[in-house]
PDB file of C-alpha atoms in Angstrom:
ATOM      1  CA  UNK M   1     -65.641  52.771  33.530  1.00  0.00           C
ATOM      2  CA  UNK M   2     -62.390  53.129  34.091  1.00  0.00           C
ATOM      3  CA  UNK M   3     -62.441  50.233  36.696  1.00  0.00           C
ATOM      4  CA  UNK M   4     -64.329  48.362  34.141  1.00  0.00           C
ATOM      5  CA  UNK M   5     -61.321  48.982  31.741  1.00  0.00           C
ATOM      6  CA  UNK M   6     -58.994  48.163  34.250  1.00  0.00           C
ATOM      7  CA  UNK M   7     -61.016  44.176  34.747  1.00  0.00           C
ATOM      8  CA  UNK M   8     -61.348  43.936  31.079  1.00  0.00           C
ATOM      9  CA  UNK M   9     -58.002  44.797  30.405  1.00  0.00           C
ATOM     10  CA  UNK M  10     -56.470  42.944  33.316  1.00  0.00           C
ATOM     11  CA  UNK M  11     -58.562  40.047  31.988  1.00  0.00           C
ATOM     12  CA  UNK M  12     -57.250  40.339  28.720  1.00  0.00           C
ATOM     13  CA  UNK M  13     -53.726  40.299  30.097  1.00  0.00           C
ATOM     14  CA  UNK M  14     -54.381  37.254  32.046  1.00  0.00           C
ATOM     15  CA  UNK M  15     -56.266  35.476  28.965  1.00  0.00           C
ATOM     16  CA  UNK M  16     -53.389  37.017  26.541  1.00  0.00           C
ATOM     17  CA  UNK M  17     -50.707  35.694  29.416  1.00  0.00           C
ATOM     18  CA  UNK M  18     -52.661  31.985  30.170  1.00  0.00           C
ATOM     19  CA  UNK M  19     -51.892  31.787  26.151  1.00  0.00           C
ATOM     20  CA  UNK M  20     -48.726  32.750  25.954  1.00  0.00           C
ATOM     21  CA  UNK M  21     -47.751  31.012  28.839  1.00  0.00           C
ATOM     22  CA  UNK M  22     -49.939  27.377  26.895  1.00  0.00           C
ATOM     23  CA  UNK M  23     -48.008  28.439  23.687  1.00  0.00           C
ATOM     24  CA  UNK M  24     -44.157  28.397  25.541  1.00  0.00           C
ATOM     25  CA  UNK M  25     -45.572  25.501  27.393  1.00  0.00           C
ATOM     26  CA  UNK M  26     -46.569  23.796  24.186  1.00  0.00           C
ATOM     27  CA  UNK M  27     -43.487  24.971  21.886  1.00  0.00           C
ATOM     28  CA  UNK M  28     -41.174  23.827  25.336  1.00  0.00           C
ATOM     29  CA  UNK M  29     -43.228  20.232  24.975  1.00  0.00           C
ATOM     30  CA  UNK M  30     -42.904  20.226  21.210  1.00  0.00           C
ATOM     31  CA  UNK M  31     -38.808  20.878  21.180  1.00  0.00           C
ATOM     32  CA  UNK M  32     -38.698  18.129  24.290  1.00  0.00           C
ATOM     33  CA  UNK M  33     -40.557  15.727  21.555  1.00  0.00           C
ATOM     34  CA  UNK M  34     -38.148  16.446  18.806  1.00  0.00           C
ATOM     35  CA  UNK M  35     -35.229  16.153  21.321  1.00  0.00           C
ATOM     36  CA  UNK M  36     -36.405  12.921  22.247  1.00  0.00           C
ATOM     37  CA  UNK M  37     -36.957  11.909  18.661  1.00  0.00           C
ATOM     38  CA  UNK M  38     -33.726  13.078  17.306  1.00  0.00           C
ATOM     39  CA  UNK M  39     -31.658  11.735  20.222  1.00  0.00           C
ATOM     40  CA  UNK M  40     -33.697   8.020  19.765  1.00  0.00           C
ATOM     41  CA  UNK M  41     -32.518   8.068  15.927  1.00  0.00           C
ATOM     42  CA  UNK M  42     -28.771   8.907  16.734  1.00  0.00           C
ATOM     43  CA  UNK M  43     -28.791   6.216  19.252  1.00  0.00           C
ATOM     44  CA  UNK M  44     -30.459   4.075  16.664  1.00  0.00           C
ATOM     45  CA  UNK M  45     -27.652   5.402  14.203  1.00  0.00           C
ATOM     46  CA  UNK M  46     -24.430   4.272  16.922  1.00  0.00           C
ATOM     47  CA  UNK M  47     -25.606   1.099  17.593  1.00  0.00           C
ATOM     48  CA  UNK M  48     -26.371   0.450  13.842  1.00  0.00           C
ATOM     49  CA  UNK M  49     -22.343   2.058  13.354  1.00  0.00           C
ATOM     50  CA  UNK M  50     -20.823   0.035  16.056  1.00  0.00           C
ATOM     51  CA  UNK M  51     -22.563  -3.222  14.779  1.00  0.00           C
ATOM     52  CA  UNK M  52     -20.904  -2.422  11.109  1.00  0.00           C
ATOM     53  CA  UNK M  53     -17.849  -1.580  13.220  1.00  0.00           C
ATOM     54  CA  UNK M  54     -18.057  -5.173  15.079  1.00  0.00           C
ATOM     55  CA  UNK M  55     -18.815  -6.756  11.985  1.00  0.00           C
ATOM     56  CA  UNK M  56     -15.424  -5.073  10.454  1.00  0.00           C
ATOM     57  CA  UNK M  57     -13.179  -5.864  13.270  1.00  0.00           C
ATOM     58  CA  UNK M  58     -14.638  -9.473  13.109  1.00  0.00           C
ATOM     59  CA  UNK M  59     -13.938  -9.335   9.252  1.00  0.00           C
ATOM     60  CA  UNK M  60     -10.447  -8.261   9.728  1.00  0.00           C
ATOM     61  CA  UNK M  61      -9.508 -10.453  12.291  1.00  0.00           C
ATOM     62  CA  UNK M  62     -10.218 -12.785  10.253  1.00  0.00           C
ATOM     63  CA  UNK M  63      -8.343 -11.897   7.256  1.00  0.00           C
ATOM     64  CA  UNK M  64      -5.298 -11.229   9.615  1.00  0.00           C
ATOM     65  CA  UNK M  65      -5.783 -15.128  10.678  1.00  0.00           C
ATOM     66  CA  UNK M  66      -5.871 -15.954   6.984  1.00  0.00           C
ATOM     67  CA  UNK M  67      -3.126 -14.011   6.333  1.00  0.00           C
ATOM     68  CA  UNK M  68      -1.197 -15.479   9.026  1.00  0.00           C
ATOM     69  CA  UNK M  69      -1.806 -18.714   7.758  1.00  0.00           C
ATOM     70  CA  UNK M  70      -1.059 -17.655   4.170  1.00  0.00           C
ATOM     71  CA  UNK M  71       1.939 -16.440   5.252  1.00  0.00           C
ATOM     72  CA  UNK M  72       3.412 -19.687   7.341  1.00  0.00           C
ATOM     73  CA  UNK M  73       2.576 -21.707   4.525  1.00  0.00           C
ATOM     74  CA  UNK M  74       4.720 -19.152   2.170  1.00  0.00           C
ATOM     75  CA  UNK M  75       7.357 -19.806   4.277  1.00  0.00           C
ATOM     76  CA  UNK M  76       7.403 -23.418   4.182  1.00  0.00           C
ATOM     77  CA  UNK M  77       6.812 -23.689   0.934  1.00  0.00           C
ATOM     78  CA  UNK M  78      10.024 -21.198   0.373  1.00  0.00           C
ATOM     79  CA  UNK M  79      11.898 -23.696   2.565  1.00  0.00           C
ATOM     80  CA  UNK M  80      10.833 -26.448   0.281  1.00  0.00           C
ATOM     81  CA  UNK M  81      11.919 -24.642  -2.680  1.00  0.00           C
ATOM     82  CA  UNK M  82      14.856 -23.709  -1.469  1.00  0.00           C
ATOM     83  CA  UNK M  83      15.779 -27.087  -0.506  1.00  0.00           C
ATOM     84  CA  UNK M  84      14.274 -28.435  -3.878  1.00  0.00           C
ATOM     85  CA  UNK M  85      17.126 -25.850  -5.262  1.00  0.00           C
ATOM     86  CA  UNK M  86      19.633 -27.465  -3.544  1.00  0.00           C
ATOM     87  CA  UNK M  87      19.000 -31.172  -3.926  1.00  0.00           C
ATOM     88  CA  UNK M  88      18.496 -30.251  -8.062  1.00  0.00           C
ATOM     89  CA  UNK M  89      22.118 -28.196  -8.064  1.00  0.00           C
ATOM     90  CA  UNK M  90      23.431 -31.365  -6.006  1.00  0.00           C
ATOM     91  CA  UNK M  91      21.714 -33.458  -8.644  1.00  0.00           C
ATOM     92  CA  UNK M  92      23.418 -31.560 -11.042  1.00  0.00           C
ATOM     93  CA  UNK M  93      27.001 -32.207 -10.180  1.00  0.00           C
ATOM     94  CA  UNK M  94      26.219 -35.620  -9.435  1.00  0.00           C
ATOM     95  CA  UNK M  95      25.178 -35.729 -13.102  1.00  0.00           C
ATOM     96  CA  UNK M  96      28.271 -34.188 -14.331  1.00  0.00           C
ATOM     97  CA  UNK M  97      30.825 -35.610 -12.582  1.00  0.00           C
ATOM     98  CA  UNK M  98      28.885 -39.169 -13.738  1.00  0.00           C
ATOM     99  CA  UNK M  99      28.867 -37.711 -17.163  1.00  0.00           C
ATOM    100  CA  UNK M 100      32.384 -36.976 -16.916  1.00  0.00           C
ATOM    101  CA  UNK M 101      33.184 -40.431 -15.856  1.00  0.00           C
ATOM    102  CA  UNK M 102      31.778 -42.173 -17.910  1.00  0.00           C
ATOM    103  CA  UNK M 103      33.656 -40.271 -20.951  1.00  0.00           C
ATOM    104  CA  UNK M 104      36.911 -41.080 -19.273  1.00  0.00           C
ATOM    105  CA  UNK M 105      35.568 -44.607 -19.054  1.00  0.00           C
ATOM    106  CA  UNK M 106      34.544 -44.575 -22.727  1.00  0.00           C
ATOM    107  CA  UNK M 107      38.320 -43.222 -23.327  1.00  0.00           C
ATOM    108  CA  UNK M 108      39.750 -45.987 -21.255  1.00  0.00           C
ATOM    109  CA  UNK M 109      37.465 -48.688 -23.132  1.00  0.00           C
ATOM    110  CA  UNK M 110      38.691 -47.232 -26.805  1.00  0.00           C
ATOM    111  CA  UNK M 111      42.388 -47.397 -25.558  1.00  0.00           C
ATOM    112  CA  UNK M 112      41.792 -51.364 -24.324  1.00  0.00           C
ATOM    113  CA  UNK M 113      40.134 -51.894 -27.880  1.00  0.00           C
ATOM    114  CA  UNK M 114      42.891 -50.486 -29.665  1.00  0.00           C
ATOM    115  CA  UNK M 115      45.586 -52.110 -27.183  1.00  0.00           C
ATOM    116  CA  UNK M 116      44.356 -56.252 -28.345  1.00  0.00           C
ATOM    117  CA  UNK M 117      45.829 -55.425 -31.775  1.00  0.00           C
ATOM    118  CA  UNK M 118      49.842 -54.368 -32.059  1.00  0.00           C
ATOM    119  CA  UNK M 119      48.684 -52.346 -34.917  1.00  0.00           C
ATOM    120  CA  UNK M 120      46.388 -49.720 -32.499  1.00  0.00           C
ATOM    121  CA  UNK M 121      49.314 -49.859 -29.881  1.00  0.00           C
ATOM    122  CA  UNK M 122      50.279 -45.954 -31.309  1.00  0.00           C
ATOM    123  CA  UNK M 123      45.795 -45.130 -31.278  1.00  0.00           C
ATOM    124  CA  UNK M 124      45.743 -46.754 -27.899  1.00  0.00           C
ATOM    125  CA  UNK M 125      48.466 -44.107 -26.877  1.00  0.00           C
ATOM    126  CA  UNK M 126      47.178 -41.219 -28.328  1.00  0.00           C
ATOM    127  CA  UNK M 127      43.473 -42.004 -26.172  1.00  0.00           C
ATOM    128  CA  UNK M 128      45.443 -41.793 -23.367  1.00  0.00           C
ATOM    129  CA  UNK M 129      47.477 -39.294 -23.948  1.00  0.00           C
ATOM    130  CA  UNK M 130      44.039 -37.468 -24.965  1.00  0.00           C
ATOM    131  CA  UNK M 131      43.093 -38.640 -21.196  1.00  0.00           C
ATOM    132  CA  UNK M 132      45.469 -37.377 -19.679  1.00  0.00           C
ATOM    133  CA  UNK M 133      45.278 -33.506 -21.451  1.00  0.00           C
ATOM    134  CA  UNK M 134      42.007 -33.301 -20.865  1.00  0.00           C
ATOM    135  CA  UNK M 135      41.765 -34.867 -17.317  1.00  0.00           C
ATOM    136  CA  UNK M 136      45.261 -34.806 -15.473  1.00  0.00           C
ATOM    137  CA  UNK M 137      47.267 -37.747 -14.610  1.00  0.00           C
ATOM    138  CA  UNK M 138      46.741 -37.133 -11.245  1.00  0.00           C
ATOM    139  CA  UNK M 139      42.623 -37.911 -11.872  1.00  0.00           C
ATOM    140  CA  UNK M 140      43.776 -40.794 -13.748  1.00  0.00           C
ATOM    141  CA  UNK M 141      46.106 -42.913 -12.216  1.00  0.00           C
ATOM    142  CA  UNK M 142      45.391 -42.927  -8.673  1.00  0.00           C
ATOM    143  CA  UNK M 143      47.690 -40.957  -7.297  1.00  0.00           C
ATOM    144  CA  UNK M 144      45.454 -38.581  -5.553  1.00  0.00           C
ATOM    145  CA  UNK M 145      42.498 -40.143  -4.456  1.00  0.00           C
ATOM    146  CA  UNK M 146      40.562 -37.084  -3.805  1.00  0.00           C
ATOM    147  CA  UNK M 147      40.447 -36.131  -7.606  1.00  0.00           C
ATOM    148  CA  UNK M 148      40.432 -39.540  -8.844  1.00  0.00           C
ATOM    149  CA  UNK M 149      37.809 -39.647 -11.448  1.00  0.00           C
ATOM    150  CA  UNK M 150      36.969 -43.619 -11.856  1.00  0.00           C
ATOM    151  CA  UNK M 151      37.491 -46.214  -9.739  1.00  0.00           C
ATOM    152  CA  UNK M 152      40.902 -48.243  -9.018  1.00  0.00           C
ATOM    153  CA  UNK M 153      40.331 -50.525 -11.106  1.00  0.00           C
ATOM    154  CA  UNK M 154      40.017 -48.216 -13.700  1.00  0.00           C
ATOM    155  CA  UNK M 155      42.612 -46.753 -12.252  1.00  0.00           C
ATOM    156  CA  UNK M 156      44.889 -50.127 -11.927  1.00  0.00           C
ATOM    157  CA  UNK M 157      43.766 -50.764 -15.719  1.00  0.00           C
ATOM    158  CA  UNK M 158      44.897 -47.351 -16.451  1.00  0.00           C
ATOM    159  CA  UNK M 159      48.481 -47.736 -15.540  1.00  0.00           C
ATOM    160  CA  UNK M 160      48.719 -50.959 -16.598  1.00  0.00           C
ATOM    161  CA  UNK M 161      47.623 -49.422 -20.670  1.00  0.00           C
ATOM    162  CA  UNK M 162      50.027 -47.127 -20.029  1.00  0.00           C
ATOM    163  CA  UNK M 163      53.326 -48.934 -19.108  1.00  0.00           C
ATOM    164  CA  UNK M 164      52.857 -51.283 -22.593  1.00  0.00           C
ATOM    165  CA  UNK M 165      55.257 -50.063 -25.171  1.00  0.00           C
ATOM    166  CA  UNK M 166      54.108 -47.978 -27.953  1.00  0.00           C
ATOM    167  CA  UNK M 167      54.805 -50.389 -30.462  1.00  0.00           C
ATOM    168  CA  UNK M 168      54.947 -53.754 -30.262  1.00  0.00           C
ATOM    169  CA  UNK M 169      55.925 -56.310 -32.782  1.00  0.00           C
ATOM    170  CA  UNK M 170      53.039 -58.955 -30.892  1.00  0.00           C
ATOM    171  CA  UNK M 171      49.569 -58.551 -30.194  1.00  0.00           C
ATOM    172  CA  UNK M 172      48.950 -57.857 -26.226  1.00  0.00           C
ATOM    173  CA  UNK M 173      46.986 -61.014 -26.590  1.00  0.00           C
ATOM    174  CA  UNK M 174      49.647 -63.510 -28.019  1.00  0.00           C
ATOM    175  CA  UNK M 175      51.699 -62.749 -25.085  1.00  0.00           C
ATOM    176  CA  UNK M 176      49.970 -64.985 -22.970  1.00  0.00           C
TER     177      UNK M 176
END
């Protein structure tokens, strides 16, 4: 009997150790399987990051070229401004120094006006006396070229206005 334990017991332990052995075999296949599985989705997971990565870099690349392009066409455009700037302040002086002579040509007209008659001999004087405060004789009669506001004539004409007397018992006309 006891030998008969010792078979039945020994066959237990091999049927008890065949299962156990199946059941690590099986839990060792199982874990393998989910390895596999969970390794297959990260891999899934990287390529579906570095494809959103690609499509990034792409994305930025080409906002950097647009940038890039954005930015040269700032700069030109700042260039044109800039030169816009300058042309309108050169525009400017242009315009005042015309302005200017052409109310020291106005001036010079009023003073010829009042010079045909011997009674506006004294208002043809005081318009050029006017002149000359607000504009220099220098600007006026020629003598320095550089500040000269008219042109010689003008200039000629000036002189010429000024060097008749004050007063004069004729008309500047008459004495022809």
């Amino acid at each position: 009997m006891d030998d008969q334990k010792s078979t039945q017991q020994k066959k237990q332990a091999s049927h008890f150790m065949a299962f156990y052995i199946v059941g690590l075999f099986s839990i060792a296949l199982v874990l393998i399987l989910l390895s596999y599985l969970t390794q297959a989705r990260a891999d899934d997971q990287i390529a579906h990051a570095e494809t959103q990565l690609q499509e990034q870099v792409s994305a930025t690349q080409g906002i950097q070229a647009k940038m890039e392009i954005l930015q040269e066409s700032y700069n030109e455009q700042a260039q044109q401004i800039s030169a816009l700037e300058m042309a309108l302040r050169d525009m400017e002086a242009a315009r005042e120094e015309l302005e200017e002579q052409l109310e020291a040509q106005s001036g010079l007209l009023r003073a010829c006006q009042y010079a045909r008659t011997a009674e506006g001999m004294e208002q043809m004087h005081a318009e050029l006396d006017a002149l000359i405060q607000k504009y220099g004789v220098e600007a006026l009669d020629g003598t320095a070229p550089a500040k000269l506001i008219w042109t010689a004539e003008d200039a000629a004409l000036f002189n010429e206005l000024c060097g008749l007397p004050a007063a004069s018992a004729e008309p500047a006309e008459s004495e022809s």
